[in-house]
Coordinates of C-alpha atoms in Angstrom, one line a residue:
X1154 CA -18.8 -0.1 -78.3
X1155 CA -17.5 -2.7 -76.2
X1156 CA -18.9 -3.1 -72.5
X1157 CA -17.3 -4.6 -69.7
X1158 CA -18.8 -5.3 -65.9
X1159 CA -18.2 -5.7 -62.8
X1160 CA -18.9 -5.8 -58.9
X1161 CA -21.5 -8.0 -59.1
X1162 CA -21.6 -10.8 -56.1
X1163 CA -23.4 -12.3 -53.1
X1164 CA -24.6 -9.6 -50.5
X1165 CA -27.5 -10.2 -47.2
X1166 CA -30.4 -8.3 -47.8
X1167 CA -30.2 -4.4 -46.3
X1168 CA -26.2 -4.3 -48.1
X1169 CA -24.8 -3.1 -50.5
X1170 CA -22.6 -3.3 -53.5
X1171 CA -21.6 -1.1 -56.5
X1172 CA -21.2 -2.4 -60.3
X1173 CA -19.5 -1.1 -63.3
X1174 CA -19.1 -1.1 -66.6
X1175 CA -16.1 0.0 -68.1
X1176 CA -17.0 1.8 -72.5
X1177 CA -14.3 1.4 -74.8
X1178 CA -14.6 1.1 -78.5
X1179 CA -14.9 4.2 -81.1
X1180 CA -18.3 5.3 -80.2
X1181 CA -18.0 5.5 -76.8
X1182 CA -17.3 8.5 -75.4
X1183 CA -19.9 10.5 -73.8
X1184 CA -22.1 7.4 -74.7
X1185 CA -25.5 7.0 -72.7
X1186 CA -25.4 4.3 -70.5
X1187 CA -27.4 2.3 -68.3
X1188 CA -28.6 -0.8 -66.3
X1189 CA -31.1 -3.7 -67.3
X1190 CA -31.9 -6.8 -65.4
X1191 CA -33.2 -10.0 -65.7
X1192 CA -34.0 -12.6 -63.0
X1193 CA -34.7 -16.4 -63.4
X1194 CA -37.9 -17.1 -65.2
X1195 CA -38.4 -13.0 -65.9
X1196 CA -38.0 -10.6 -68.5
X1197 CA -35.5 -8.7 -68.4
X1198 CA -36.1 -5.3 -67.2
X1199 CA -35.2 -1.8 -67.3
X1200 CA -32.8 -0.6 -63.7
X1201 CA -31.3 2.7 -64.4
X1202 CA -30.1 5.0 -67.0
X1203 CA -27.8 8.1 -67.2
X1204 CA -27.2 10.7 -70.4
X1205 CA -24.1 11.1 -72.0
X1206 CA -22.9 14.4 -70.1
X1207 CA -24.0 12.6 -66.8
X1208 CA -27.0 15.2 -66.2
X1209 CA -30.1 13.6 -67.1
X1210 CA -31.0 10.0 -64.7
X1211 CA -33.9 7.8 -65.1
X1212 CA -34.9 4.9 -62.3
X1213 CA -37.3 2.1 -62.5
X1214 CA -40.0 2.6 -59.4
X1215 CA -38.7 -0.5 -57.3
X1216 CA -35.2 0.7 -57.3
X1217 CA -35.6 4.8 -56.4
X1218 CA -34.4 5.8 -53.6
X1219 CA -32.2 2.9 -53.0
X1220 CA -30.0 3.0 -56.3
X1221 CA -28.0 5.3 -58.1
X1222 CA -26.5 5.3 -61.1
X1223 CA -23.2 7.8 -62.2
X1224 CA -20.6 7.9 -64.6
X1225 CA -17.0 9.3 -64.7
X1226 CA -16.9 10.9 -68.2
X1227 CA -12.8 10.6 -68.1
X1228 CA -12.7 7.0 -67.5
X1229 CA -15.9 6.2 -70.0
X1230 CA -17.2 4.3 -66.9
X1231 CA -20.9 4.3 -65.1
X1232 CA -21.2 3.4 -61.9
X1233 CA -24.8 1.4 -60.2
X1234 CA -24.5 1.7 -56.3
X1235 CA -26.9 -0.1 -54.9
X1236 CA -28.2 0.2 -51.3
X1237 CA -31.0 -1.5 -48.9
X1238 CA -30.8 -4.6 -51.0
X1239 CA -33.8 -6.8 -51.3
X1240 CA -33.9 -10.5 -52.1
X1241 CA -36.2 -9.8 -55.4
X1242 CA -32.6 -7.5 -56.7
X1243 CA -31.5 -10.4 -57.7
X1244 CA -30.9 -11.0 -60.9
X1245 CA -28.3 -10.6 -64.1
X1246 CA -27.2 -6.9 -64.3
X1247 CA -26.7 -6.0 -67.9
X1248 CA -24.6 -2.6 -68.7
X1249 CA -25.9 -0.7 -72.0
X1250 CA -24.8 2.2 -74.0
X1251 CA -26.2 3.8 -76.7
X1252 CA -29.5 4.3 -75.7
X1253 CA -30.7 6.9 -72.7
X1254 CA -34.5 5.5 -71.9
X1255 CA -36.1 2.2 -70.6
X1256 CA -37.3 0.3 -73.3
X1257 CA -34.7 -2.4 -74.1
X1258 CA -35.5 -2.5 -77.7
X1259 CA -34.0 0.9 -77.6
X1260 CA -30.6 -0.3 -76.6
X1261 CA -27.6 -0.3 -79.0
X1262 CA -25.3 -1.6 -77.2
X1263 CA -24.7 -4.5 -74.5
X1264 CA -22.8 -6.0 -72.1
X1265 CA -21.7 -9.2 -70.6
X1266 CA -23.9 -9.8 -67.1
X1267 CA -22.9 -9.7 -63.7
X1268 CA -24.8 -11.9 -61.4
X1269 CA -25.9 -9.9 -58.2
X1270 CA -27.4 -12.2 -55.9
X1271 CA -29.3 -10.8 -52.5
X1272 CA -30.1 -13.2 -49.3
X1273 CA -32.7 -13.1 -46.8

């Protein structure tokens, strides 16, 4: 499965902006997707992740509420739309497929980053 990203950018803190991540490759339709992130001098960490029928969503505490992730089955794309930015979003945003959970050891497959970056 190859992922590709977008959307990322520079947004003031209470904004928003939306990311994607485009599947294509043999495995991946209906492919679990998700969200990781890692900021400078941090591990990365898990953001969001969605099964492969588009039912089943899991959120890391510090984004609920604020985030949500979706997919369009037809187009093999998820969606992150993020909302009420904080400066501590900031970070690389990693798509991932092949894995539904939070534990990035699990992941199969991933993407390229796209750099969100959040002012105060």
């Amino acid at each position: 499965v190859q992922l590709q990203a977008s959307g990322g950018g520079l947004v003031q803190a209470g904004g928003s902006l939306r990311l994607s991540c485009v599947a294509s490759g043999r495995d991946a339709y209906r492919t679990p997707m998700g969200w990781f992130r890692q900021a400078p001098g941090r591990e990365r960490e898990f953001v969001a992740t969605i099964s492969g029928n588009g039912v089943g969503k899991l959120y890391t505490d510090s984004v609920k509420g604020r985030f949500t992730i979706s997919r369009d089955l037809v187009k093999n794309t998820e969606y992150l739309q993020m909302n009420s930015l904080k400066p501590e979003d900031t970070a690389v945003y990693y798509c991932t497929a092949g894995y539904y959970g939070s534990d990035s050891n699990g992941v199969r497959y991933w993407g390229s980053g796209t750099q969100v970056t959040v002012s105060s």
